[in-house]
Coordinates of C-alpha atoms in Angstrom, one line a residue:
M1 CA 216.8 146.7 -167.5
K2 CA 218.3 143.2 -166.8
T3 CA 217.7 143.8 -163.1
G4 CA 214.0 144.7 -163.6
K5 CA 213.4 141.8 -165.8
S6 CA 214.8 139.4 -163.2
F7 CA 212.5 141.0 -160.6
I8 CA 209.4 140.5 -162.7
V9 CA 210.2 136.8 -163.5
G10 CA 211.0 136.2 -159.8
S11 CA 207.7 137.9 -158.7
A12 CA 205.6 135.8 -161.2
A13 CA 207.3 132.5 -160.0
A14 CA 206.7 133.3 -156.4
M15 CA 202.9 134.1 -157.3
M16 CA 202.6 130.7 -159.0
L17 CA 204.1 128.8 -156.1
A18 CA 201.8 130.6 -153.7
A19 CA 198.9 130.1 -155.9
G20 CA 199.8 126.2 -156.1
G21 CA 200.2 126.1 -152.1
A22 CA 196.8 127.6 -151.8
Q23 CA 195.2 125.1 -154.1
A24 CA 196.9 122.3 -152.3
A25 CA 195.7 123.5 -149.0
D26 CA 192.0 123.8 -150.3
L27 CA 191.9 120.1 -151.3
P28 CA 189.5 118.2 -149.1
I29 CA 190.9 115.7 -146.3
K30 CA 189.6 112.2 -146.8
A31 CA 187.0 111.6 -144.0
K32 CA 186.9 108.5 -141.8
P33 CA 184.3 105.8 -142.7
V34 CA 181.1 106.3 -141.0
E35 CA 180.2 103.6 -138.6
Y36 CA 176.5 102.9 -138.9
V37 CA 174.4 101.3 -136.1
K38 CA 173.9 97.6 -137.0
V39 CA 171.2 95.3 -135.9
C40 CA 172.3 92.6 -133.5
S41 CA 170.1 89.4 -134.0
L42 CA 171.8 87.3 -131.3
Y43 CA 169.5 88.1 -128.5
G44 CA 166.1 88.9 -130.0
A45 CA 164.4 91.9 -131.5
G46 CA 165.4 95.4 -130.5
F47 CA 169.0 94.9 -129.9
Y48 CA 171.8 97.0 -131.8
Y49 CA 175.6 96.9 -131.7
I50 CA 177.2 99.8 -129.9
P51 CA 179.4 101.3 -132.7
G52 CA 183.0 100.2 -132.5
T53 CA 182.2 97.3 -130.1
D54 CA 180.8 93.8 -130.0
T55 CA 178.4 94.7 -127.3
C56 CA 174.5 94.7 -128.1
L57 CA 172.3 97.2 -126.5
K58 CA 168.6 97.3 -126.0
I59 CA 166.7 100.2 -124.6
G60 CA 163.0 99.9 -123.5
G61 CA 160.4 100.9 -121.0
Y62 CA 156.9 102.2 -120.7
L63 CA 154.9 105.3 -119.8
R64 CA 151.8 104.8 -117.5
A65 CA 148.9 106.9 -116.4
E66 CA 146.5 105.4 -113.7
T67 CA 143.8 106.3 -111.2
A68 CA 142.7 104.2 -108.2
F69 CA 139.3 104.8 -106.8
A70 CA 138.4 104.3 -103.2
S71 CA 142.0 104.0 -102.2
N72 CA 144.8 106.1 -100.8
A73 CA 147.5 104.0 -102.6
I74 CA 148.1 102.5 -106.1
F75 CA 147.2 99.9 -106.1
Q76 CA 145.9 98.6 -102.7
N77 CA 142.4 98.3 -101.1
A78 CA 141.6 100.5 -98.2
T79 CA 143.2 98.3 -95.3
N80 CA 145.0 100.8 -93.1
G81 CA 145.9 104.4 -92.3
A82 CA 143.6 107.3 -93.7
A83 CA 142.2 104.9 -96.4
G84 CA 141.1 102.3 -93.8
A85 CA 139.6 105.1 -91.6
N86 CA 136.6 105.4 -93.9
N87 CA 136.0 109.0 -93.1
R88 CA 136.5 112.6 -94.6
L89 CA 140.3 111.9 -94.7
S90 CA 140.0 109.0 -97.0
N91 CA 140.7 109.6 -100.7
Y92 CA 137.9 108.8 -103.2
Y93 CA 140.7 108.6 -105.8
T94 CA 144.5 108.6 -106.0
S95 CA 146.5 108.9 -109.3
R96 CA 150.0 108.5 -110.6
A97 CA 152.1 109.1 -113.7
R98 CA 155.2 107.0 -114.3
A99 CA 157.9 106.7 -116.8
D100 CA 159.9 103.5 -116.8
L101 CA 163.3 103.2 -118.5
N102 CA 165.4 100.0 -119.0
V103 CA 168.9 99.4 -120.5
D104 CA 170.0 95.9 -121.3
T105 CA 173.5 95.1 -122.6
R106 CA 174.9 91.8 -123.8
T107 CA 178.4 90.6 -124.9
A108 CA 179.3 87.2 -126.1
T109 CA 182.6 85.9 -124.4
E110 CA 184.5 82.5 -124.1
Y111 CA 182.7 82.3 -120.7
G112 CA 179.3 82.9 -122.2
V113 CA 177.3 86.1 -122.3
V114 CA 177.9 88.9 -120.0
R115 CA 174.8 90.9 -119.4
T116 CA 174.0 93.9 -117.5
F117 CA 170.4 95.2 -116.9
F118 CA 169.1 98.5 -115.3
E119 CA 165.5 99.5 -114.8
G120 CA 164.6 102.7 -113.2
V121 CA 161.2 104.6 -112.6
F122 CA 160.3 108.3 -112.4
Q123 CA 156.9 108.9 -111.2
W124 CA 154.6 111.5 -109.5
T125 CA 151.7 110.3 -107.3
T126 CA 148.9 112.5 -105.7
G127 CA 148.9 112.2 -102.0
G128 CA 146.5 112.3 -99.0
V129 CA 146.0 114.0 -95.6
T130 CA 146.6 112.9 -92.1
G131 CA 145.4 114.4 -88.8
S132 CA 142.5 116.8 -88.3
S133 CA 142.3 120.6 -87.7
P134 CA 144.8 121.0 -89.2
T135 CA 145.5 118.3 -91.7
T136 CA 148.9 117.5 -93.1
Y137 CA 149.4 116.7 -96.8
T138 CA 151.5 113.6 -97.7
G139 CA 152.4 112.9 -101.2
D140 CA 154.8 114.3 -104.0
A141 CA 155.4 118.0 -104.1
I142 CA 154.6 120.5 -107.1
G143 CA 157.2 119.7 -109.7
G144 CA 158.5 116.9 -107.5
G145 CA 158.1 113.2 -107.7
T146 CA 160.3 110.2 -107.0
L147 CA 163.0 108.2 -108.6
G148 CA 163.0 104.4 -108.1
V149 CA 165.7 101.7 -108.9
F150 CA 163.9 98.5 -109.7
Y151 CA 166.8 96.3 -111.0
A152 CA 170.5 96.7 -111.4
F153 CA 172.5 93.6 -112.0
I154 CA 175.2 91.8 -113.8
Q155 CA 175.0 88.2 -115.2
F156 CA 178.2 86.2 -116.0
A157 CA 179.0 82.4 -116.2
G158 CA 175.8 81.4 -114.6
F159 CA 175.9 84.0 -111.8
T160 CA 173.5 86.9 -111.1
M161 CA 174.9 89.8 -108.9
G162 CA 172.9 92.9 -107.8
K163 CA 169.3 93.9 -107.5
A164 CA 166.9 91.5 -109.3
V165 CA 163.7 89.6 -108.7
S166 CA 164.1 87.0 -106.0
Q167 CA 164.6 83.4 -107.2
F168 CA 161.9 82.4 -104.8
D169 CA 159.3 84.1 -106.8
A170 CA 157.0 82.5 -109.4
P171 CA 157.7 84.1 -112.9
W172 CA 154.7 86.2 -112.6
T173 CA 156.0 87.7 -109.3
N174 CA 153.1 89.4 -107.6
Y175 CA 150.7 89.2 -110.6
P176 CA 149.3 85.9 -111.9
G177 CA 146.9 87.9 -114.0
N178 CA 146.2 91.2 -112.3
N179 CA 147.4 94.8 -111.9
F180 CA 146.3 94.7 -108.2
D181 CA 149.4 95.1 -106.0
G182 CA 148.2 93.7 -102.8
L183 CA 147.7 89.9 -103.4
T184 CA 149.1 87.7 -100.6
G185 CA 149.6 83.9 -101.1
G186 CA 153.3 83.9 -102.2
G187 CA 156.6 85.6 -102.7
G188 CA 156.9 88.8 -104.6
T189 CA 159.8 91.2 -105.1
V190 CA 158.7 92.8 -108.3
T191 CA 161.0 95.8 -107.7
G192 CA 164.0 93.6 -107.1
V193 CA 166.1 92.5 -104.2
N194 CA 169.9 92.4 -103.8
Q195 CA 171.4 88.9 -104.3
L196 CA 174.2 86.7 -105.3
T197 CA 172.7 83.9 -107.3
Y198 CA 174.1 80.8 -109.2
T199 CA 171.9 79.2 -111.8
A200 CA 172.5 75.8 -113.4
D201 CA 170.9 74.9 -116.7
F202 CA 170.5 71.1 -117.2
G203 CA 168.8 71.5 -120.6
Q204 CA 165.2 70.4 -121.7
G205 CA 163.9 73.4 -119.9
I206 CA 165.2 72.2 -116.4
T207 CA 166.9 74.8 -114.2
A208 CA 168.1 75.0 -110.6
A209 CA 169.4 77.9 -108.6
V210 CA 170.8 78.7 -105.2
S211 CA 170.8 82.3 -104.0
L212 CA 171.9 84.5 -101.1
Q213 CA 169.5 87.6 -100.9
D214 CA 169.3 90.7 -98.5
P215 CA 166.4 90.3 -96.1
T216 CA 166.4 93.7 -94.6
L217 CA 163.6 95.4 -96.7
Y218 CA 161.8 92.8 -98.6
T219 CA 161.7 89.6 -96.5
Q220 CA 161.2 90.9 -92.9
S221 CA 157.8 91.7 -91.5
N222 CA 157.9 92.4 -87.7
L223 CA 159.7 91.0 -84.7
W224 CA 157.4 92.2 -81.9
N225 CA 158.6 92.8 -78.3
V226 CA 155.1 92.8 -76.8
S227 CA 156.6 94.2 -73.5
T228 CA 156.4 97.6 -75.3
Q229 CA 152.7 97.0 -76.5
T230 CA 150.4 99.9 -76.3
A231 CA 146.6 100.2 -77.0
A232 CA 147.2 102.9 -79.6
G233 CA 149.6 100.6 -81.5
V234 CA 147.3 97.6 -81.1
V235 CA 144.4 99.2 -83.0
T236 CA 146.7 99.9 -85.9
G237 CA 147.7 96.1 -86.1
A238 CA 151.0 96.6 -84.2
Y239 CA 151.2 94.2 -81.2
G240 CA 154.4 95.6 -79.9
A241 CA 157.5 97.6 -81.1
S242 CA 159.4 95.9 -83.9
D243 CA 162.8 95.0 -82.6
F244 CA 165.1 93.9 -85.4
G245 CA 169.0 93.6 -84.7
G246 CA 171.6 94.3 -87.3
T247 CA 172.1 91.9 -90.3
R248 CA 173.7 88.5 -89.5
S249 CA 172.9 86.3 -92.5
P250 CA 171.4 86.6 -95.9
D251 CA 168.3 84.6 -96.8
I252 CA 169.2 81.3 -98.3
V253 CA 167.0 80.5 -101.3
G254 CA 166.9 77.4 -103.6
I255 CA 164.6 76.5 -106.6
V256 CA 164.0 74.0 -109.2
R257 CA 162.1 74.9 -112.4
I258 CA 160.7 72.9 -115.2
D259 CA 159.6 75.1 -118.2
Q260 CA 158.1 73.4 -121.1
A261 CA 155.7 74.2 -123.9
W262 CA 152.8 73.2 -121.8
G263 CA 153.7 75.5 -119.2
L264 CA 155.8 75.6 -116.1
F265 CA 156.4 74.1 -112.6
Q266 CA 158.5 75.6 -109.9
A267 CA 159.4 74.6 -106.3
S268 CA 161.0 77.1 -103.9
L269 CA 162.5 77.1 -100.5
A270 CA 163.9 79.8 -98.3
A271 CA 165.6 80.0 -94.9
H272 CA 165.4 83.2 -93.0
D273 CA 167.3 84.2 -89.7
N274 CA 165.3 86.1 -87.2
H275 CA 167.8 88.3 -85.3
A276 CA 166.4 90.4 -82.6
A277 CA 168.0 93.4 -80.9
Y278 CA 167.8 93.9 -77.0
F279 CA 164.9 93.6 -74.5
G280 CA 165.5 97.2 -73.4
A281 CA 167.6 100.0 -74.2
T282 CA 171.1 98.8 -73.4
E283 CA 173.1 95.6 -73.9
I284 CA 172.8 94.5 -70.3
T285 CA 169.0 93.9 -70.7
G286 CA 169.7 90.8 -72.7
H287 CA 168.3 89.5 -75.7
P288 CA 166.4 86.4 -77.4
A289 CA 168.3 84.0 -79.2
D290 CA 168.2 83.9 -83.0
K291 CA 165.8 81.5 -84.6
W292 CA 165.7 80.4 -88.1
G293 CA 162.5 80.4 -90.2
F294 CA 161.6 79.0 -93.5
A295 CA 159.2 79.1 -96.4
G296 CA 158.2 76.7 -99.2
Q297 CA 156.3 77.5 -102.3
L298 CA 154.9 75.5 -105.4
A299 CA 153.9 77.3 -108.5
L300 CA 152.2 75.8 -111.7
S301 CA 151.5 77.5 -115.0
I302 CA 149.4 75.9 -117.7
K303 CA 149.3 77.4 -121.1
N304 CA 147.0 77.1 -124.1
I305 CA 144.3 75.5 -122.2
P306 CA 141.1 74.4 -124.1
T307 CA 139.1 77.6 -123.4
G308 CA 140.9 79.5 -126.1
P309 CA 144.3 80.3 -127.9
G310 CA 146.7 82.0 -125.3
D311 CA 144.5 81.3 -122.4
T312 CA 146.7 80.7 -119.2
L313 CA 146.1 79.4 -115.7
N314 CA 148.6 80.5 -112.9
V315 CA 148.5 79.1 -109.4
Q316 CA 150.8 79.0 -106.4
G317 CA 150.7 77.9 -102.7
V318 CA 153.0 78.8 -99.8
Y319 CA 153.7 77.8 -96.3
T320 CA 155.9 79.9 -93.9
N321 CA 157.2 79.6 -90.3
G322 CA 159.0 82.5 -89.2
A323 CA 159.3 83.9 -92.6
S324 CA 155.9 85.6 -93.3
R325 CA 157.1 87.9 -96.1
Y326 CA 157.3 85.0 -98.4
N327 CA 153.5 84.9 -98.3
F328 CA 152.8 88.5 -97.6
Q329 CA 154.9 89.9 -100.6
S330 CA 156.7 93.0 -100.6
L331 CA 153.8 95.3 -101.7
A332 CA 151.1 93.6 -99.4
P333 CA 150.0 95.1 -96.2
I334 CA 151.2 93.6 -93.0
N335 CA 149.2 95.9 -90.7
Y336 CA 145.4 96.2 -91.0
A337 CA 143.1 98.8 -89.4
M338 CA 139.7 99.0 -91.1
Y339 CA 136.7 100.8 -89.8
G340 CA 133.1 100.5 -90.7
G341 CA 129.6 100.9 -89.4
S342 CA 128.0 99.1 -86.4
N343 CA 124.7 97.8 -85.4
L344 CA 125.7 97.4 -81.7
A345 CA 124.1 99.6 -79.1
G346 CA 126.8 101.8 -77.5
A347 CA 129.4 101.2 -80.2
F348 CA 130.6 104.3 -81.9
Q349 CA 131.7 102.3 -85.2
S350 CA 133.1 98.9 -85.9
L351 CA 136.9 98.1 -86.3
G352 CA 138.8 95.1 -87.7
F353 CA 142.6 95.1 -86.9
A354 CA 145.3 92.6 -87.5
G355 CA 149.1 92.2 -87.8
V356 CA 151.8 90.0 -89.4
S357 CA 155.0 89.2 -87.7
D358 CA 157.9 86.8 -88.3
A359 CA 158.2 86.2 -84.4
V360 CA 156.8 87.4 -81.0
F361 CA 158.7 87.6 -77.7
A362 CA 158.5 89.5 -74.5
N363 CA 161.2 90.7 -72.0
G364 CA 163.1 87.5 -70.8
T365 CA 161.5 85.2 -73.3
Q366 CA 162.5 83.6 -76.4
Q367 CA 161.0 84.1 -79.9
Q368 CA 157.9 82.3 -81.0
L369 CA 157.7 82.1 -84.7
T370 CA 154.5 83.0 -86.5
T371 CA 153.0 80.5 -89.1
T372 CA 151.3 81.5 -92.3
Y373 CA 149.9 79.7 -95.4
G374 CA 148.1 80.7 -98.4
F375 CA 147.6 80.8 -102.2
R376 CA 146.9 82.9 -105.1
G377 CA 146.0 82.5 -108.7
A378 CA 144.5 83.7 -112.0
F379 CA 142.8 82.5 -115.1
T380 CA 143.2 84.7 -118.2
H381 CA 141.0 84.4 -121.3
N382 CA 141.7 86.0 -124.6
W383 CA 138.3 87.1 -126.2
N384 CA 140.2 88.1 -129.4
P385 CA 143.5 89.7 -130.3
F386 CA 142.5 93.0 -128.7
W387 CA 140.6 92.0 -125.6
N388 CA 141.3 89.7 -122.6
T389 CA 139.9 89.3 -119.1
A390 CA 141.5 87.7 -116.0
V391 CA 139.8 86.6 -112.9
Y392 CA 142.1 86.2 -109.9
G393 CA 142.2 85.8 -106.2
S394 CA 144.2 85.1 -103.1
W395 CA 143.7 83.7 -99.5
S396 CA 146.2 83.7 -96.6
A397 CA 146.1 82.7 -93.0
V398 CA 148.2 83.9 -90.1
R399 CA 148.5 81.7 -86.9
Y400 CA 150.1 82.4 -83.7
N401 CA 151.0 79.5 -81.4
A402 CA 149.6 79.3 -77.8
T403 CA 152.5 80.9 -76.2
A404 CA 152.5 83.7 -78.7
K405 CA 148.8 84.3 -78.1
G406 CA 149.4 84.4 -74.4
L407 CA 152.2 87.1 -74.8
I408 CA 150.1 89.1 -77.1
C409 CA 146.9 89.0 -75.3
N410 CA 148.3 89.7 -71.9
G411 CA 150.3 92.7 -73.1
A412 CA 149.3 96.2 -71.8
G413 CA 147.6 97.3 -74.8
F414 CA 145.1 94.5 -74.9
V415 CA 144.3 94.9 -71.3
E416 CA 143.7 98.6 -71.8
L417 CA 141.4 97.9 -74.7
G418 CA 139.5 95.4 -72.5
I419 CA 140.0 92.5 -75.1
A420 CA 140.7 89.3 -73.0
G421 CA 140.0 85.6 -72.6
A422 CA 138.1 84.0 -75.5
N423 CA 137.6 87.5 -77.1
C424 CA 141.3 87.8 -77.8
N425 CA 142.5 85.7 -80.8
P426 CA 145.2 87.5 -83.0
D427 CA 144.8 84.9 -85.9
F428 CA 143.2 86.2 -88.9
N429 CA 142.6 85.3 -92.6
I430 CA 142.9 87.9 -95.6
S431 CA 141.4 87.3 -99.0
T432 CA 141.1 89.1 -102.3
L433 CA 138.9 88.6 -105.3
G434 CA 139.1 90.5 -108.5
V435 CA 138.5 90.8 -112.4
I436 CA 140.6 92.8 -114.9
T437 CA 139.7 93.6 -118.5
R438 CA 142.3 94.9 -121.0
W439 CA 141.9 96.4 -124.4
T440 CA 145.0 96.7 -126.7
P441 CA 143.7 98.7 -129.7
V442 CA 147.3 98.8 -131.2
K443 CA 150.4 97.1 -130.6
N444 CA 152.0 98.1 -127.2
L445 CA 149.1 100.4 -126.1
T446 CA 146.8 98.9 -123.3
F447 CA 143.9 100.3 -121.5
S448 CA 142.7 98.1 -118.4
A449 CA 140.2 98.3 -115.6
D450 CA 140.8 96.2 -112.5
L451 CA 138.2 95.7 -109.8
A452 CA 139.3 94.1 -106.5
W453 CA 137.5 93.1 -103.3
T454 CA 139.4 92.4 -100.0
R455 CA 137.9 90.8 -96.8
L456 CA 139.5 91.0 -93.5
D457 CA 138.4 87.8 -91.4
Q458 CA 139.7 88.7 -87.9
K459 CA 139.2 86.6 -84.9
F460 CA 138.7 89.2 -82.1
A461 CA 135.3 89.4 -80.6
G462 CA 133.2 91.7 -78.6
T463 CA 134.3 95.4 -78.1
A464 CA 137.4 97.5 -77.5
T465 CA 137.5 100.6 -75.5
A466 CA 140.0 102.3 -77.8
P467 CA 142.1 105.5 -77.4
A468 CA 142.0 108.3 -79.9
V469 CA 143.9 107.9 -83.1
A470 CA 144.7 111.6 -84.0
A471 CA 146.4 110.7 -87.3
I472 CA 143.0 109.6 -88.9
A473 CA 140.6 111.7 -86.7
K474 CA 139.2 108.7 -84.8
P475 CA 137.9 109.5 -81.2
A476 CA 138.4 107.6 -78.0
A477 CA 135.3 105.5 -77.9
V478 CA 133.8 101.9 -77.8
Y479 CA 134.3 100.1 -81.1
Q480 CA 132.6 96.8 -82.2
L481 CA 135.2 94.2 -83.3
R482 CA 134.2 92.6 -86.5
D483 CA 135.3 91.6 -90.0
Q484 CA 135.6 94.3 -92.6
D485 CA 135.6 94.6 -96.5
S486 CA 137.0 97.0 -99.0
V487 CA 136.5 97.4 -102.8
S488 CA 138.6 99.5 -105.1
L489 CA 138.9 100.2 -108.9
L490 CA 142.2 100.9 -110.8
M491 CA 142.0 102.5 -114.3
R492 CA 145.3 102.4 -116.3
A493 CA 146.6 103.4 -119.7
Q494 CA 150.1 102.0 -120.5
R495 CA 152.3 102.6 -123.6
N496 CA 155.3 100.1 -123.9
F497 CA 158.3 100.9 -126.1

């Protein structure tokens, strides 16, 4: 009896301990405090602290849908290739959809703000055709598209390192008031160029910068060896094979900028090394010596002019010698081949062709630097908070010295074409005039229509007996040499965020 009683008491105690343990195990564990995202007001609207850090982050971008009419590109006039052929291979329209994403981070340190910035684009563009019977489609594939890196740079203690807009450029890069991509008359690296830059801020809106930037894609046009010239190349605007050597020196850029409430003034200088490869296929053929070219640019912006609140006038002018891309910015054509009708008996059609180079040489000779000069600008008027219109334009000239003209005009291609003597002058002018109207019905959503006219003022005269150009279905025939025009229209919708 005593043993049974002890067993019952012990079992009850064990059950109570077990129950107590279970209740203790069921008690909730205290959660860690939630780290809410906080607004960072140090660098303007849209920045937030990354949780657990003192780094501020901003994410932005845009989505754009656009169609260009009477062009095979967005957004250029019909100045070369299938577009310039002005035949059944030319597009009546070309369209594109693009999504842009940018990420901006900033952290305050004892050395100043450390900033990183990235901007990339995803886009799909309709293509065109080349050749004839059969033709070949060129453009983005079904479900395809392209990825582009515009900017990727670090800023620290006055230094900028990575891919950013060239310091040479005016603040509006290629666009003083337009959407049109092809304006000449100044530098423009709107998709960024690799660089190492130091910027000094003197206060009162005055800054100066010195920069080393990569020339290989954005600031080289052509180094023509005219000894390799062909008639087929000449009629596309190529007066020889481009003969660049490997990189030797970055471009050296310096600027001074004054930024005030009334507007802005900027002076830019650039030095560019023209480094050719060999005259022939091997080292023993020799090579021309390097020659340094240069570019100088002045830019002026005047804000809030008397025509209305927010109205702006942006203008710039440039002079180059051996550095033509600082006039013919990175998105502008540097080869022109435009066809049209002819009123000359015996001529199949008319043709205007021209080409841009940094320098010209032939086997056994030295480089002859090419000179260019030009300007561009725009006036923007705000009709009301929802509508504005900009009138814009550009004009540029390309000039070859007497030695360069002799090398070009005595080349095998021009001899075959029958262009000689006073009829052979590779100088040319290129100009554009346009108007754009924008409607912004709600914040960050804009619809625009941009109409642009481009004129090629070439200096060749007479006729050319040209070979066939199979890529654009042009037959071997006699063509009248004369100036050409092109007009195109861009319709765009863009949502910024």
